[in-house]
């Protein structure tokens, strides 16, 4: 039985991940931690978790716990991962993996030296709609992939992330998050494209802040190339007008294309030359991270292999850094 302790039970743990540790086969959620003990206690009582802490070190060193999930903002990932590794316990961290690529490499080295595995919460790698896209691409349904076009165009207060006062929102504080919404959202997209088409080996881009309501960039344009020869481009703008909003990714091949959203729906549309459009729709699991968590638990129990590791996630951070070059 994999017995988990969670550091940082905030919003992401309420439904996306927390209950999944209780429902996955071979898994149990033993304890949770927040610096504000009353909030940790409240989460534990509402979710039927036996223990709660207001000290991460005490949770990590709890002898009943044998795996750690770090669900803090990115600035906490590297230090808490190091503490868990020092205790000899496998680590699962939220995405993006860290604030920068150097922190990712440090986390990988620390966990390798301690002999513990490191996983990252890029859960789209395990969801049915994204597995369908991979099946379509791998089967050659659209022929050879030529390029990918990623578009996320949103207003200054995007409706696809948890919202708070922009001046207090950790997602737009580079000291906490590494950058802005680009790191928070594009990390999911670029990581999935790594899973779909293989590693991105070349990338460049520019970033700028137009809105001026927070420190981080709000607009990023990027181009990239995959190891297999396919190319890609993306535009992530969080300063558009509301009537310009768009969230769509298109994969173009020699025989057709696939269109789908990453954040606003689960539909997948397939267009093949000479054939009628095909549309696929999917129901998501109640707890969106559960399929990925099950894969992690399976690996820890020697029953399989997780699709999202520190090594793959670090590649995504490298790409984010290559693209997000500020010009203002």
CSV table of C-alpha atoms in Angstrom, one decimal:
chain,number,residue,atom,x,y,z
A,1,UNK,CA,0.0,0.0,0.0
A,2,UNK,CA,1.4,3.4,-1.0
A,3,UNK,CA,0.6,5.7,1.9
A,4,UNK,CA,0.7,9.4,0.9
A,5,UNK,CA,1.3,12.6,2.7
A,6,UNK,CA,0.4,15.9,0.9
A,7,UNK,CA,2.2,19.2,1.4
A,8,UNK,CA,0.1,22.2,0.5
A,9,UNK,CA,-3.6,21.1,0.4
A,10,UNK,CA,-5.0,24.1,-1.5
A,11,UNK,CA,-7.6,24.4,-4.3
A,12,UNK,CA,-5.9,21.8,-6.6
A,13,UNK,CA,-6.3,19.1,-3.9
A,14,UNK,CA,-10.0,19.6,-3.2
A,15,UNK,CA,-11.2,17.7,-6.3
A,16,UNK,CA,-8.5,17.4,-8.9
A,17,UNK,CA,-6.0,15.3,-6.9
A,18,UNK,CA,-6.6,14.9,-3.2
A,19,UNK,CA,-9.5,12.3,-3.2
A,20,UNK,CA,-7.7,10.4,-6.0
A,21,UNK,CA,-5.1,9.3,-3.6
A,22,UNK,CA,-7.9,7.7,-1.5
A,23,UNK,CA,-9.6,6.1,-4.5
A,24,UNK,CA,-6.6,4.8,-6.5
A,25,UNK,CA,-6.0,1.0,-6.1
A,26,UNK,CA,-3.1,0.3,-3.8
A,27,UNK,CA,-3.1,3.9,-2.5
A,28,UNK,CA,-4.1,5.6,0.8
A,29,UNK,CA,-4.0,9.2,1.9
A,30,UNK,CA,-2.6,9.3,5.4
A,31,UNK,CA,-1.9,12.9,6.2
A,32,UNK,CA,-2.0,16.5,4.8
A,33,UNK,CA,-0.1,19.7,5.7
A,34,UNK,CA,-0.6,23.4,5.4
A,35,UNK,CA,1.3,26.1,7.1
A,36,UNK,CA,-2.0,27.3,8.6
A,37,UNK,CA,-2.9,24.4,10.7
A,38,UNK,CA,-6.6,25.2,10.9
A,39,UNK,CA,-6.8,24.9,7.1
A,40,UNK,CA,-5.0,21.6,7.2
A,41,UNK,CA,-7.3,20.3,9.9
A,42,UNK,CA,-10.4,21.5,8.0
A,43,UNK,CA,-9.3,19.6,4.8
A,44,UNK,CA,-8.5,16.5,6.8
A,45,UNK,CA,-11.9,16.5,8.5
A,46,UNK,CA,-13.8,17.1,5.3
A,47,UNK,CA,-12.0,14.5,3.3
A,48,UNK,CA,-11.6,11.8,6.0
A,49,UNK,CA,-7.8,12.0,6.3
A,50,UNK,CA,-6.5,10.6,9.6
A,51,UNK,CA,-3.7,13.1,10.2
A,52,UNK,CA,-2.9,16.7,9.6
A,53,UNK,CA,0.2,18.9,10.1
A,54,UNK,CA,1.3,22.5,10.0
A,55,UNK,CA,5.0,21.5,9.6
A,56,UNK,CA,6.2,19.9,6.3
A,57,UNK,CA,9.2,18.2,8.0
A,58,UNK,CA,7.0,16.5,10.5
A,59,UNK,CA,4.7,15.1,7.7
A,60,UNK,CA,7.7,14.0,5.7
A,61,UNK,CA,9.2,12.2,8.6
A,62,UNK,CA,6.0,10.5,9.7
A,63,UNK,CA,7.0,6.8,9.6
A,64,UNK,CA,3.5,5.7,8.4
A,65,UNK,CA,3.9,7.8,5.2
A,66,UNK,CA,6.0,6.3,2.3
A,67,UNK,CA,5.3,8.8,-0.6
A,68,UNK,CA,5.0,12.6,-0.7
A,69,UNK,CA,2.9,14.8,-3.0
A,70,UNK,CA,4.0,18.4,-3.2
A,71,UNK,CA,1.0,20.5,-4.1
A,72,UNK,CA,2.5,24.0,-3.3
A,73,UNK,CA,3.1,26.7,-5.9
A,74,UNK,CA,6.3,26.1,-7.9
A,75,UNK,CA,8.7,27.9,-5.5
A,76,UNK,CA,8.1,25.1,-3.0
A,77,UNK,CA,8.7,22.2,-5.3
A,78,UNK,CA,12.5,21.9,-5.2
A,79,UNK,CA,13.0,22.4,-1.5
A,80,UNK,CA,10.2,20.0,-0.5
A,81,UNK,CA,11.3,17.4,-3.0
A,82,UNK,CA,14.8,17.6,-1.5
A,83,UNK,CA,13.4,17.0,2.0
A,84,UNK,CA,11.3,14.1,0.8
A,85,UNK,CA,14.3,12.5,-1.1
A,86,UNK,CA,16.5,12.9,2.0
A,87,UNK,CA,13.9,10.9,3.9
A,88,UNK,CA,14.0,8.2,1.2
A,89,UNK,CA,10.4,8.8,0.0
A,90,UNK,CA,9.2,9.0,-3.6
A,91,UNK,CA,8.1,12.5,-4.7
A,92,UNK,CA,5.2,13.6,-6.9
A,93,UNK,CA,5.1,17.4,-7.5
A,94,UNK,CA,2.6,19.7,-9.1
A,95,UNK,CA,3.3,21.3,-12.5
A,96,UNK,CA,5.2,23.2,-13.7
A,97,UNK,CA,7.9,21.1,-12.2
A,98,UNK,CA,9.8,24.1,-10.9
A,99,UNK,CA,10.4,27.8,-11.5
A,100,UNK,CA,13.2,27.2,-14.0
A,101,UNK,CA,15.2,24.4,-15.7
A,102,UNK,CA,18.1,24.6,-13.3
A,103,UNK,CA,15.8,23.8,-10.4
A,104,UNK,CA,14.4,20.8,-12.3
A,105,UNK,CA,17.9,19.4,-12.9
A,106,UNK,CA,18.7,19.9,-9.2
A,107,UNK,CA,15.5,18.0,-8.3
A,108,UNK,CA,16.4,15.1,-10.6
A,109,UNK,CA,20.0,14.9,-9.3
A,110,UNK,CA,18.8,15.0,-5.7
A,111,UNK,CA,16.2,12.2,-6.2
A,112,UNK,CA,18.6,10.0,-8.2
A,113,UNK,CA,21.3,10.3,-5.5
A,114,UNK,CA,18.7,9.3,-2.9
A,115,UNK,CA,17.4,6.5,-5.1
A,116,UNK,CA,13.8,7.7,-5.1
A,117,UNK,CA,11.6,8.2,-8.2
A,118,UNK,CA,10.3,11.7,-9.1
A,119,UNK,CA,7.0,12.3,-10.8
A,120,UNK,CA,5.2,15.4,-12.1
A,121,UNK,CA,1.5,16.1,-12.3
A,122,UNK,CA,1.2,16.4,-16.1
A,123,UNK,CA,-2.1,14.4,-16.0
A,124,UNK,CA,-3.2,15.1,-19.5
A,125,UNK,CA,-0.8,12.3,-20.6
A,126,UNK,CA,-3.3,9.9,-19.0
A,127,UNK,CA,-6.7,11.3,-19.9
A,128,UNK,CA,-8.9,9.6,-22.5
A,129,UNK,CA,-9.3,12.5,-25.0
A,130,UNK,CA,-5.5,13.0,-25.1
A,131,UNK,CA,-4.9,9.3,-25.4
A,132,UNK,CA,-7.3,9.3,-28.4
A,133,UNK,CA,-5.3,12.1,-30.1
A,134,UNK,CA,-2.1,10.1,-29.6
A,135,UNK,CA,-3.8,7.0,-31.1
A,136,UNK,CA,-4.9,9.0,-34.1
A,137,UNK,CA,-1.4,10.4,-34.7
A,138,UNK,CA,0.4,7.2,-34.0
A,139,UNK,CA,-1.9,5.3,-36.4
A,140,UNK,CA,-1.1,7.7,-39.2
A,141,UNK,CA,-4.7,8.9,-39.6
A,142,UNK,CA,-3.5,12.4,-40.6
A,143,UNK,CA,-0.4,11.1,-42.3
A,144,UNK,CA,3.0,12.6,-41.4
A,145,UNK,CA,2.7,15.4,-38.9
A,146,UNK,CA,3.9,18.7,-40.4
A,147,UNK,CA,3.3,21.2,-37.6
A,148,UNK,CA,1.3,22.1,-34.5
A,149,UNK,CA,-0.4,25.4,-33.9
A,150,UNK,CA,-1.3,26.3,-30.3
A,151,UNK,CA,-3.5,29.2,-29.5
A,152,UNK,CA,-4.6,30.5,-26.1
A,153,UNK,CA,-6.0,34.0,-26.3
A,154,UNK,CA,-7.7,35.3,-23.2
A,155,UNK,CA,-8.6,38.6,-21.5
A,156,UNK,CA,-6.6,40.0,-18.6
A,157,UNK,CA,-8.6,37.9,-16.2
A,158,UNK,CA,-8.7,34.5,-17.9
A,159,UNK,CA,-11.5,32.1,-17.1
A,160,UNK,CA,-9.4,29.0,-17.4
A,161,UNK,CA,-7.4,29.4,-14.2
A,162,UNK,CA,-8.3,29.9,-10.5
A,163,UNK,CA,-8.8,33.6,-9.9
A,164,UNK,CA,-7.9,35.9,-7.1
A,165,UNK,CA,-6.8,39.5,-7.0
A,166,UNK,CA,-4.2,39.8,-9.8
A,167,UNK,CA,-1.8,41.6,-7.5
A,168,UNK,CA,-1.9,38.6,-5.0
A,169,UNK,CA,-2.2,35.8,-7.6
A,170,UNK,CA,0.9,33.6,-7.2
A,171,UNK,CA,0.5,32.5,-10.9
A,172,UNK,CA,1.6,35.9,-12.1
A,173,UNK,CA,4.4,36.4,-9.6
A,174,UNK,CA,7.6,35.3,-11.2
A,175,UNK,CA,9.4,34.9,-7.8
A,176,UNK,CA,6.8,32.2,-6.9
A,177,UNK,CA,5.8,30.8,-10.3
A,178,UNK,CA,8.8,31.4,-12.5
A,179,UNK,CA,6.8,33.5,-14.9
A,180,UNK,CA,3.0,34.1,-15.5
A,181,UNK,CA,0.1,32.3,-17.0
A,182,UNK,CA,2.3,31.1,-19.8
A,183,UNK,CA,4.2,28.8,-17.4
A,184,UNK,CA,1.0,27.8,-15.7
A,185,UNK,CA,-0.9,26.8,-18.8
A,186,UNK,CA,1.5,26.3,-21.7
A,187,UNK,CA,3.4,23.9,-19.5
A,188,UNK,CA,0.5,21.4,-19.8
A,189,UNK,CA,0.4,21.9,-23.6
A,190,UNK,CA,4.1,21.7,-24.3
A,191,UNK,CA,4.5,18.7,-22.0
A,192,UNK,CA,1.6,16.8,-23.8
A,193,UNK,CA,3.2,17.6,-27.2
A,194,UNK,CA,6.4,16.0,-25.8
A,195,UNK,CA,4.4,12.9,-25.0
A,196,UNK,CA,2.6,13.0,-28.4
A,197,UNK,CA,5.4,13.7,-30.8
A,198,UNK,CA,8.6,13.3,-28.8
A,199,UNK,CA,11.1,15.8,-27.3
A,200,UNK,CA,11.3,19.4,-28.5
A,201,UNK,CA,14.9,20.1,-29.4
A,202,UNK,CA,14.8,23.7,-30.6
A,203,UNK,CA,12.7,26.5,-29.4
A,204,UNK,CA,12.6,30.3,-29.3
A,205,UNK,CA,10.2,33.1,-28.7
A,206,UNK,CA,9.5,36.5,-27.3
A,207,UNK,CA,7.3,37.7,-24.4
A,208,UNK,CA,5.9,41.1,-23.3
A,209,UNK,CA,3.6,42.6,-20.7
A,210,UNK,CA,0.9,44.7,-22.4
A,211,UNK,CA,-1.7,45.0,-19.6
A,212,UNK,CA,0.6,46.2,-16.9
A,213,UNK,CA,-1.5,44.8,-14.0
A,214,UNK,CA,1.1,42.4,-12.8
A,215,UNK,CA,4.9,41.8,-13.1
A,216,UNK,CA,4.9,38.7,-15.3
A,217,UNK,CA,4.5,38.6,-19.1
A,218,UNK,CA,1.0,38.4,-20.4
A,219,UNK,CA,1.7,37.7,-24.1
A,220,UNK,CA,4.2,35.1,-25.4
A,221,UNK,CA,4.9,34.0,-29.0
A,222,UNK,CA,7.0,30.9,-29.7
A,223,UNK,CA,8.2,28.5,-32.4
A,224,UNK,CA,9.7,25.1,-31.8
A,225,UNK,CA,10.9,22.0,-33.5
A,226,UNK,CA,10.6,18.3,-32.5
A,227,UNK,CA,13.4,15.7,-32.6
A,228,UNK,CA,11.3,13.9,-35.3
A,229,UNK,CA,11.4,16.9,-37.6
A,230,UNK,CA,7.9,18.2,-37.1
A,231,UNK,CA,7.5,21.9,-36.2
A,232,UNK,CA,5.3,24.0,-34.0
A,233,UNK,CA,4.2,27.5,-33.1
A,234,UNK,CA,2.2,29.0,-30.3
A,235,UNK,CA,0.6,32.2,-29.2
A,236,UNK,CA,-0.4,32.7,-25.6
A,237,UNK,CA,-2.0,36.1,-25.0
A,238,UNK,CA,-3.7,37.0,-21.7
A,239,UNK,CA,-4.5,40.6,-22.7
A,240,UNK,CA,-6.9,40.3,-25.6
A,241,UNK,CA,-10.4,41.6,-25.9
A,242,UNK,CA,-13.2,39.3,-24.8
A,243,UNK,CA,-14.5,38.9,-28.3
A,244,UNK,CA,-11.0,37.8,-29.4
A,245,UNK,CA,-10.8,34.9,-27.0
A,246,UNK,CA,-9.8,31.5,-28.5
A,247,UNK,CA,-8.4,28.3,-27.1
A,248,UNK,CA,-7.6,25.8,-29.7
A,249,UNK,CA,-4.8,23.5,-30.8
A,250,UNK,CA,-4.5,22.1,-34.3
A,251,UNK,CA,-2.2,19.3,-35.5
A,252,UNK,CA,-1.6,19.5,-39.3
A,253,UNK,CA,-0.6,16.4,-41.2
A,254,UNK,CA,0.0,15.4,-44.8
A,255,UNK,CA,-3.5,13.8,-45.0
A,256,UNK,CA,-5.6,15.9,-42.6
A,257,UNK,CA,-5.7,17.6,-39.3
A,258,UNK,CA,-6.8,17.2,-35.7
A,259,UNK,CA,-8.4,20.1,-33.7
A,260,UNK,CA,-9.0,20.1,-29.9
A,261,UNK,CA,-9.0,22.3,-26.8
A,262,UNK,CA,-6.7,21.8,-23.9
A,263,UNK,CA,-8.8,23.5,-21.3
A,264,UNK,CA,-12.2,24.3,-22.6
A,265,UNK,CA,-13.9,21.0,-23.4
A,266,UNK,CA,-12.9,17.4,-24.2
A,267,UNK,CA,-14.0,17.1,-27.9
A,268,UNK,CA,-11.6,16.0,-30.6
A,269,UNK,CA,-12.3,16.7,-34.2
A,270,UNK,CA,-10.7,14.8,-37.1
A,271,UNK,CA,-10.5,16.1,-40.7
A,272,UNK,CA,-9.1,13.7,-43.3
A,273,UNK,CA,-8.9,14.6,-47.0
A,274,UNK,CA,-11.9,13.1,-48.9
A,275,UNK,CA,-13.8,12.0,-45.8
A,276,UNK,CA,-16.5,13.5,-43.6
A,277,UNK,CA,-15.5,15.2,-40.3
A,278,UNK,CA,-15.3,12.9,-37.4
A,279,UNK,CA,-15.9,14.1,-33.8
A,280,UNK,CA,-15.1,12.3,-30.6
A,281,UNK,CA,-16.3,13.3,-27.1
A,282,UNK,CA,-15.2,12.0,-23.8
A,283,UNK,CA,-16.2,12.0,-20.1
A,284,UNK,CA,-13.5,13.0,-17.7
A,285,UNK,CA,-12.8,11.2,-14.4
A,286,UNK,CA,-14.4,12.8,-11.4
A,287,UNK,CA,-10.9,13.5,-10.1
A,288,UNK,CA,-8.9,14.6,-13.1
A,289,UNK,CA,-5.5,13.4,-11.8
A,290,UNK,CA,-6.6,9.9,-10.8
A,291,UNK,CA,-5.5,8.1,-14.0
A,292,UNK,CA,-2.0,9.5,-13.7
A,293,UNK,CA,-1.9,8.9,-9.9
A,294,UNK,CA,-2.9,5.3,-10.5
A,295,UNK,CA,0.0,4.9,-12.9
A,296,UNK,CA,2.4,6.3,-10.3
A,297,UNK,CA,1.0,4.0,-7.7
A,298,UNK,CA,1.4,1.1,-10.1
A,299,UNK,CA,5.0,1.9,-10.7
A,300,UNK,CA,5.7,2.2,-7.0
A,301,UNK,CA,4.1,-1.2,-6.6
A,302,UNK,CA,6.1,-2.7,-9.5
A,303,UNK,CA,3.0,-3.1,-11.6
A,304,UNK,CA,3.7,-0.6,-14.4
A,305,UNK,CA,5.4,2.6,-15.4
A,306,UNK,CA,4.3,6.2,-15.0
A,307,UNK,CA,4.1,8.3,-18.2
A,308,UNK,CA,5.2,11.5,-16.4
A,309,UNK,CA,8.6,11.7,-14.7
A,310,UNK,CA,11.0,14.4,-13.6
A,311,UNK,CA,13.1,13.7,-16.7
A,312,UNK,CA,10.2,14.4,-19.1
A,313,UNK,CA,8.9,17.3,-17.1
A,314,UNK,CA,12.3,19.0,-17.0
A,315,UNK,CA,12.3,19.0,-20.8
A,316,UNK,CA,9.1,21.0,-20.7
A,317,UNK,CA,10.7,23.6,-18.4
A,318,UNK,CA,13.6,23.9,-20.8
A,319,UNK,CA,11.2,24.7,-23.6
A,320,UNK,CA,9.3,27.3,-21.5
A,321,UNK,CA,12.6,29.1,-20.8
A,322,UNK,CA,13.6,29.1,-24.5
A,323,UNK,CA,10.4,30.7,-25.5
A,324,UNK,CA,9.7,33.2,-22.8
A,325,UNK,CA,12.3,35.9,-23.6
A,326,UNK,CA,11.1,39.3,-22.4
A,327,UNK,CA,11.5,42.2,-24.8
A,328,UNK,CA,10.0,45.0,-22.7
